[in-house]
Amino acid sequence: MIDKLLLVALALFSISIALSLYRVIRGPSMPDRAIALDTIGVNLLSSIAIVSIVLKTKAYLEAILILGILAFIGTIAFSKYIERGVIVERKSND
Amino acid sequence: MKTNDVIIQFTAKIVFFIIFFFSIHIFMAGHYTPGGGFVGGLLTSSAIVLLVLAYDLNTVRTVLPINYIHLIATGLLLALGTAAFPMFIGKPFFTHFFDYFTLPLIGKTSLHTAMLFDAGVYLVVVGVTMTIIQRIGEDD
């Protein structure tokens, strides 16, 4: 029973990733794409959690945390590029 | 337009320590669980990259006055020294030693010289990643 529920949840997460992928490809503006990529990252993280329950292992917990950190830093870099046009500033303007 | 990023700077101040301690945990736990020097080094450099994104290169260079090229050299020397040390006492190259010690506050601990080699890998990974990002970042 619980296995079927986990598989259904995994299928729903992949549908959600596919819908966000549509927004990445057809997004009218760049911030839409940045938000959609962040959503894909969070859904991927939840999918890894469900896969680790299905496989009955704790070896993926570090991968979940690392994926969360990388999605955070990637979204910050993406949005800073959209706003300022530069990612790494040499010195601050003020 | 005057930019104001107080939220990202305050968040980066707190999240930097979370990522840094998590990378130390991954580095220490690499012998028995997934992780090790390479992932730990990449996570540490991503914590420093978060500071670079929130502030700027000169501020981070003032806060962390590290010459990353010297860091690469230190890591290579540490790894080579750990590998070459057994040759001086008549054992083959890359022989590792381990023993159990009773440390205060921690108790019985297994200490292994592969840890020192892993520390060399950690320093080299941090140095190479930060050198690449600094050089590309200050290029015009």
mmCIF file of C-alpha atoms in Angstrom:
data_model
loop_
_atom_site.group_PDB
_atom_site.id
_atom_site.type_symbol
_atom_site.label_atom_id
_atom_site.label_comp_id
_atom_site.label_asym_id
_atom_site.label_seq_id
_atom_site.Cartn_x
_atom_site.Cartn_y
_atom_site.Cartn_z
ATOM 1 C CA MET A 1 0.000 0.000 0.000
ATOM 2 C CA ILE A 2 2.662 2.502 1.079
ATOM 3 C CA ASP A 3 4.784 1.549 -1.939
ATOM 4 C CA LYS A 4 1.946 2.400 -4.324
ATOM 5 C CA LEU A 5 1.388 5.696 -2.526
ATOM 6 C CA LEU A 6 5.061 6.566 -2.855
ATOM 7 C CA LEU A 7 5.021 5.732 -6.567
ATOM 8 C CA VAL A 8 1.938 7.944 -7.047
ATOM 9 C CA ALA A 9 3.696 10.788 -5.230
ATOM 10 C CA LEU A 10 6.759 10.315 -7.436
ATOM 11 C CA ALA A 11 4.584 10.457 -10.566
ATOM 12 C CA LEU A 12 2.926 13.662 -9.317
ATOM 13 C CA PHE A 13 6.313 15.230 -8.670
ATOM 14 C CA SER A 14 7.431 14.352 -12.210
ATOM 15 C CA ILE A 15 4.265 15.940 -13.619
ATOM 16 C CA SER A 16 5.085 19.064 -11.578
ATOM 17 C CA ILE A 17 8.656 19.071 -12.923
ATOM 18 C CA ALA A 18 7.308 18.733 -16.486
ATOM 19 C CA LEU A 19 4.954 21.687 -15.987
ATOM 20 C CA SER A 20 7.813 23.817 -14.587
ATOM 21 C CA LEU A 21 9.931 22.755 -17.569
ATOM 22 C CA TYR A 22 7.215 24.114 -19.854
ATOM 23 C CA ARG A 23 7.485 27.438 -17.999
ATOM 24 C CA VAL A 24 11.292 27.371 -18.403
ATOM 25 C CA ILE A 25 10.997 26.908 -22.176
ATOM 26 C CA ARG A 26 8.017 29.175 -22.927
ATOM 27 C CA GLY A 27 8.483 31.703 -20.116
ATOM 28 C CA PRO A 28 7.914 35.193 -21.538
ATOM 29 C CA SER A 29 10.510 36.876 -19.293
ATOM 30 C CA MET A 30 13.752 35.852 -17.605
ATOM 31 C CA PRO A 31 12.444 36.040 -13.970
ATOM 32 C CA ASP A 32 9.799 33.451 -14.945
ATOM 33 C CA ARG A 33 12.579 31.107 -15.980
ATOM 34 C CA ALA A 34 14.561 31.721 -12.763
ATOM 35 C CA ILE A 35 11.532 30.957 -10.572
ATOM 36 C CA ALA A 36 10.703 27.864 -12.646
ATOM 37 C CA LEU A 37 14.266 26.560 -12.299
ATOM 38 C CA ASP A 38 14.078 27.071 -8.516
ATOM 39 C CA THR A 39 10.775 25.143 -8.440
ATOM 40 C CA ILE A 40 12.372 22.318 -10.441
ATOM 41 C CA GLY A 41 15.180 22.201 -7.875
ATOM 42 C CA VAL A 42 12.783 21.926 -4.926
ATOM 43 C CA ASN A 43 10.680 19.246 -6.660
ATOM 44 C CA LEU A 44 13.834 17.272 -7.522
ATOM 45 C CA LEU A 45 14.867 17.439 -3.858
ATOM 46 C CA SER A 46 11.491 16.023 -2.768
ATOM 47 C CA SER A 47 11.750 13.285 -5.403
ATOM 48 C CA ILE A 48 15.153 12.259 -4.023
ATOM 49 C CA ALA A 49 13.603 12.055 -0.537
ATOM 50 C CA ILE A 50 10.849 9.734 -1.824
ATOM 51 C CA VAL A 51 13.375 7.604 -3.747
ATOM 52 C CA SER A 52 15.425 7.224 -0.566
ATOM 53 C CA ILE A 53 12.275 6.004 1.253
ATOM 54 C CA VAL A 54 11.556 3.523 -1.574
ATOM 55 C CA LEU A 55 15.129 2.193 -1.519
ATOM 56 C CA LYS A 56 15.129 2.108 2.338
ATOM 57 C CA THR A 57 18.465 3.894 2.625
ATOM 58 C CA LYS A 58 19.801 6.969 4.425
ATOM 59 C CA ALA A 59 22.643 7.561 1.953
ATOM 60 C CA TYR A 60 20.787 10.273 0.031
ATOM 61 C CA LEU A 61 20.205 12.692 2.929
ATOM 62 C CA GLU A 62 23.452 14.584 2.259
ATOM 63 C CA ALA A 63 22.501 14.812 -1.425
ATOM 64 C CA ILE A 64 19.175 16.412 -0.468
ATOM 65 C CA LEU A 65 20.866 19.080 1.656
ATOM 66 C CA ILE A 66 23.528 19.780 -0.968
ATOM 67 C CA LEU A 67 20.885 20.114 -3.703
ATOM 68 C CA GLY A 68 18.971 22.593 -1.532
ATOM 69 C CA ILE A 69 22.120 24.692 -0.967
ATOM 70 C CA LEU A 70 23.045 24.632 -4.662
ATOM 71 C CA ALA A 71 19.512 25.593 -5.765
ATOM 72 C CA PHE A 72 19.619 28.538 -3.311
ATOM 73 C CA ILE A 73 22.996 29.836 -4.516
ATOM 74 C CA GLY A 74 22.091 29.263 -8.188
ATOM 75 C CA THR A 75 18.849 31.205 -7.843
ATOM 76 C CA ILE A 76 20.672 34.084 -6.129
ATOM 77 C CA ALA A 77 23.285 34.210 -8.901
ATOM 78 C CA PHE A 78 20.597 34.049 -11.615
ATOM 79 C CA SER A 79 18.484 36.824 -10.090
ATOM 80 C CA LYS A 80 21.528 39.024 -9.459
ATOM 81 C CA TYR A 81 22.489 38.659 -13.111
ATOM 82 C CA ILE A 82 18.957 39.582 -14.201
ATOM 83 C CA GLU A 83 18.835 42.632 -11.924
ATOM 84 C CA ARG A 84 22.345 44.082 -12.232
ATOM 85 C CA GLY A 85 23.805 42.441 -15.346
ATOM 86 C CA VAL A 86 26.852 41.289 -13.350
ATOM 87 C CA ILE A 87 27.275 38.358 -10.969
ATOM 88 C CA VAL A 88 30.550 39.096 -9.145
ATOM 89 C CA GLU A 89 31.121 42.767 -8.362
ATOM 90 C CA ARG A 90 34.637 43.969 -7.759
ATOM 91 C CA LYS A 91 33.653 46.673 -5.286
ATOM 92 C CA SER A 92 30.322 47.941 -4.063
ATOM 93 C CA ASN A 93 28.911 51.139 -5.500
ATOM 94 C CA ASP A 94 28.042 52.885 -2.264
ATOM 95 C CA MET B 1 19.239 54.049 -8.693
ATOM 96 C CA LYS B 2 20.651 53.253 -5.302
ATOM 97 C CA THR B 3 20.530 49.539 -4.693
ATOM 98 C CA ASN B 4 19.747 48.148 -1.282
ATOM 99 C CA ASP B 5 20.328 44.451 -0.569
ATOM 100 C CA VAL B 6 20.044 44.272 3.209
ATOM 101 C CA ILE B 7 17.952 41.063 3.115
ATOM 102 C CA ILE B 8 20.416 39.081 0.996
ATOM 103 C CA GLN B 9 23.366 40.336 3.047
ATOM 104 C CA PHE B 10 21.770 39.433 6.369
ATOM 105 C CA THR B 11 20.704 36.018 5.021
ATOM 106 C CA ALA B 12 24.197 35.363 3.680
ATOM 107 C CA LYS B 13 25.711 36.157 7.100
ATOM 108 C CA ILE B 14 23.673 33.346 8.722
ATOM 109 C CA VAL B 15 23.558 30.810 5.874
ATOM 110 C CA PHE B 16 27.336 31.036 5.411
ATOM 111 C CA PHE B 17 27.896 29.402 8.813
ATOM 112 C CA ILE B 18 25.241 26.721 8.169
ATOM 113 C CA ILE B 19 26.867 25.730 4.861
ATOM 114 C CA PHE B 20 30.383 25.915 6.325
ATOM 115 C CA PHE B 21 29.596 23.668 9.318
ATOM 116 C CA PHE B 22 27.737 21.244 7.045
ATOM 117 C CA SER B 23 30.815 21.060 4.801
ATOM 118 C CA ILE B 24 33.008 20.346 7.839
ATOM 119 C CA HIS B 25 30.555 17.580 8.831
ATOM 120 C CA ILE B 26 30.683 16.062 5.339
ATOM 121 C CA PHE B 27 34.484 16.253 5.367
ATOM 122 C CA MET B 28 34.740 14.525 8.763
ATOM 123 C CA ALA B 29 32.113 11.850 7.984
ATOM 124 C CA GLY B 30 33.683 10.838 4.681
ATOM 125 C CA HIS B 31 35.246 7.635 6.019
ATOM 126 C CA TYR B 32 32.001 5.854 6.928
ATOM 127 C CA THR B 33 29.207 7.697 5.069
ATOM 128 C CA PRO B 34 28.966 9.481 1.679
ATOM 129 C CA GLY B 35 31.113 12.588 1.521
ATOM 130 C CA GLY B 36 34.806 13.276 1.835
ATOM 131 C CA GLY B 37 37.372 15.885 0.919
ATOM 132 C CA PHE B 38 36.108 16.716 -2.567
ATOM 133 C CA VAL B 39 32.450 17.401 -1.677
ATOM 134 C CA GLY B 40 33.478 19.171 1.534
ATOM 135 C CA GLY B 41 35.827 21.463 -0.374
ATOM 136 C CA LEU B 42 33.197 22.263 -2.990
ATOM 137 C CA LEU B 43 30.653 23.103 -0.265
ATOM 138 C CA THR B 44 33.125 25.356 1.560
ATOM 139 C CA SER B 45 33.886 27.222 -1.642
ATOM 140 C CA SER B 46 30.165 27.544 -2.370
ATOM 141 C CA ALA B 47 29.754 29.144 1.070
ATOM 142 C CA ILE B 48 32.473 31.676 0.168
ATOM 143 C CA VAL B 49 30.789 32.189 -3.235
ATOM 144 C CA LEU B 50 27.581 33.045 -1.378
ATOM 145 C CA LEU B 51 29.494 35.792 0.460
ATOM 146 C CA VAL B 52 30.952 37.005 -2.845
ATOM 147 C CA LEU B 53 27.452 37.166 -4.353
ATOM 148 C CA ALA B 54 25.963 39.018 -1.397
ATOM 149 C CA TYR B 55 28.859 41.467 -0.935
ATOM 150 C CA ASP B 56 31.698 42.029 -3.410
ATOM 151 C CA LEU B 57 35.203 40.741 -4.054
ATOM 152 C CA ASN B 58 37.084 43.404 -2.103
ATOM 153 C CA THR B 59 34.956 42.974 1.039
ATOM 154 C CA VAL B 60 35.373 39.200 0.992
ATOM 155 C CA ARG B 61 39.113 39.609 0.445
ATOM 156 C CA THR B 62 39.242 41.858 3.524
ATOM 157 C CA VAL B 63 37.175 39.437 5.634
ATOM 158 C CA LEU B 64 39.026 36.291 4.500
ATOM 159 C CA PRO B 65 42.607 37.370 3.713
ATOM 160 C CA ILE B 66 43.606 34.061 2.127
ATOM 161 C CA ASN B 67 45.926 33.660 -0.842
ATOM 162 C CA TYR B 68 44.201 30.747 -2.553
ATOM 163 C CA ILE B 69 47.257 29.834 -4.662
ATOM 164 C CA HIS B 70 49.218 29.295 -1.436
ATOM 165 C CA LEU B 71 46.259 27.203 -0.238
ATOM 166 C CA ILE B 72 46.658 24.933 -3.307
ATOM 167 C CA ALA B 73 50.386 24.550 -2.591
ATOM 168 C CA THR B 74 49.729 23.762 1.114
ATOM 169 C CA GLY B 75 47.184 21.097 0.200
ATOM 170 C CA LEU B 76 49.500 19.446 -2.337
ATOM 171 C CA LEU B 77 52.371 19.459 0.178
ATOM 172 C CA LEU B 78 50.125 17.926 2.855
ATOM 173 C CA ALA B 79 48.935 15.140 0.537
ATOM 174 C CA LEU B 80 52.440 14.430 -0.744
ATOM 175 C CA GLY B 81 53.882 14.509 2.784
ATOM 176 C CA THR B 82 51.281 12.044 4.062
ATOM 177 C CA ALA B 83 51.995 9.753 1.118
ATOM 178 C CA ALA B 84 55.785 10.022 1.390
ATOM 179 C CA PHE B 85 56.128 9.734 5.186
ATOM 180 C CA PRO B 86 56.078 5.864 5.307
ATOM 181 C CA MET B 87 59.022 5.705 2.894
ATOM 182 C CA PHE B 88 61.269 7.143 5.634
ATOM 183 C CA ILE B 89 60.452 4.322 8.061
ATOM 184 C CA GLY B 90 60.815 1.484 5.573
ATOM 185 C CA LYS B 91 57.217 1.010 4.385
ATOM 186 C CA PRO B 92 55.942 1.368 0.792
ATOM 187 C CA PHE B 93 54.699 4.670 -0.606
ATOM 188 C CA PHE B 94 51.099 5.495 0.462
ATOM 189 C CA THR B 95 51.018 3.109 3.440
ATOM 190 C CA HIS B 96 48.381 4.365 5.895
ATOM 191 C CA PHE B 97 48.261 3.848 9.653
ATOM 192 C CA PHE B 98 45.361 3.887 12.063
ATOM 193 C CA ASP B 99 44.817 3.278 15.738
ATOM 194 C CA TYR B 100 42.195 3.810 18.428
ATOM 195 C CA PHE B 101 42.647 6.689 20.833
ATOM 196 C CA THR B 102 40.631 7.841 23.813
ATOM 197 C CA LEU B 103 40.095 11.566 23.432
ATOM 198 C CA PRO B 104 38.599 13.823 26.098
ATOM 199 C CA LEU B 105 34.881 14.645 25.584
ATOM 200 C CA ILE B 106 34.588 12.368 22.529
ATOM 201 C CA GLY B 107 35.683 9.015 23.874
ATOM 202 C CA LYS B 108 37.124 6.144 21.871
ATOM 203 C CA THR B 109 37.961 7.393 18.379
ATOM 204 C CA SER B 110 39.613 5.773 15.374
ATOM 205 C CA LEU B 111 42.197 8.133 13.902
ATOM 206 C CA HIS B 112 43.508 7.347 10.422
ATOM 207 C CA THR B 113 46.225 9.038 8.350
ATOM 208 C CA ALA B 114 43.921 8.961 5.300
ATOM 209 C CA MET B 115 42.270 11.937 7.044
ATOM 210 C CA LEU B 116 45.416 14.016 6.457
ATOM 211 C CA PHE B 117 45.419 13.080 2.775
ATOM 212 C CA ASP B 118 41.754 14.038 2.618
ATOM 213 C CA ALA B 119 42.595 17.386 4.220
ATOM 214 C CA GLY B 120 45.076 17.967 1.391
ATOM 215 C CA VAL B 121 42.382 17.205 -1.183
ATOM 216 C CA TYR B 122 40.022 19.597 0.670
ATOM 217 C CA LEU B 123 42.532 22.480 0.607
ATOM 218 C CA VAL B 124 43.339 21.931 -3.086
ATOM 219 C CA VAL B 125 39.655 21.872 -4.083
ATOM 220 C CA VAL B 126 38.873 25.062 -2.125
ATOM 221 C CA GLY B 127 41.934 26.802 -3.565
ATOM 222 C CA VAL B 128 41.309 25.830 -7.193
ATOM 223 C CA THR B 129 37.590 26.741 -7.114
ATOM 224 C CA MET B 130 38.133 30.102 -5.423
ATOM 225 C CA THR B 131 41.072 30.966 -7.728
ATOM 226 C CA ILE B 132 38.923 30.306 -10.818
ATOM 227 C CA ILE B 133 35.999 32.357 -9.492
ATOM 228 C CA GLN B 134 38.154 35.283 -8.302
ATOM 229 C CA ARG B 135 40.135 35.530 -11.535
ATOM 230 C CA ILE B 136 37.014 35.372 -13.728
ATOM 231 C CA GLY B 137 35.161 37.774 -11.426
ATOM 232 C CA GLU B 138 37.775 40.542 -11.498
ATOM 233 C CA ASP B 139 38.348 40.229 -15.246
ATOM 234 C CA ASP B 140 36.946 43.054 -17.357
#
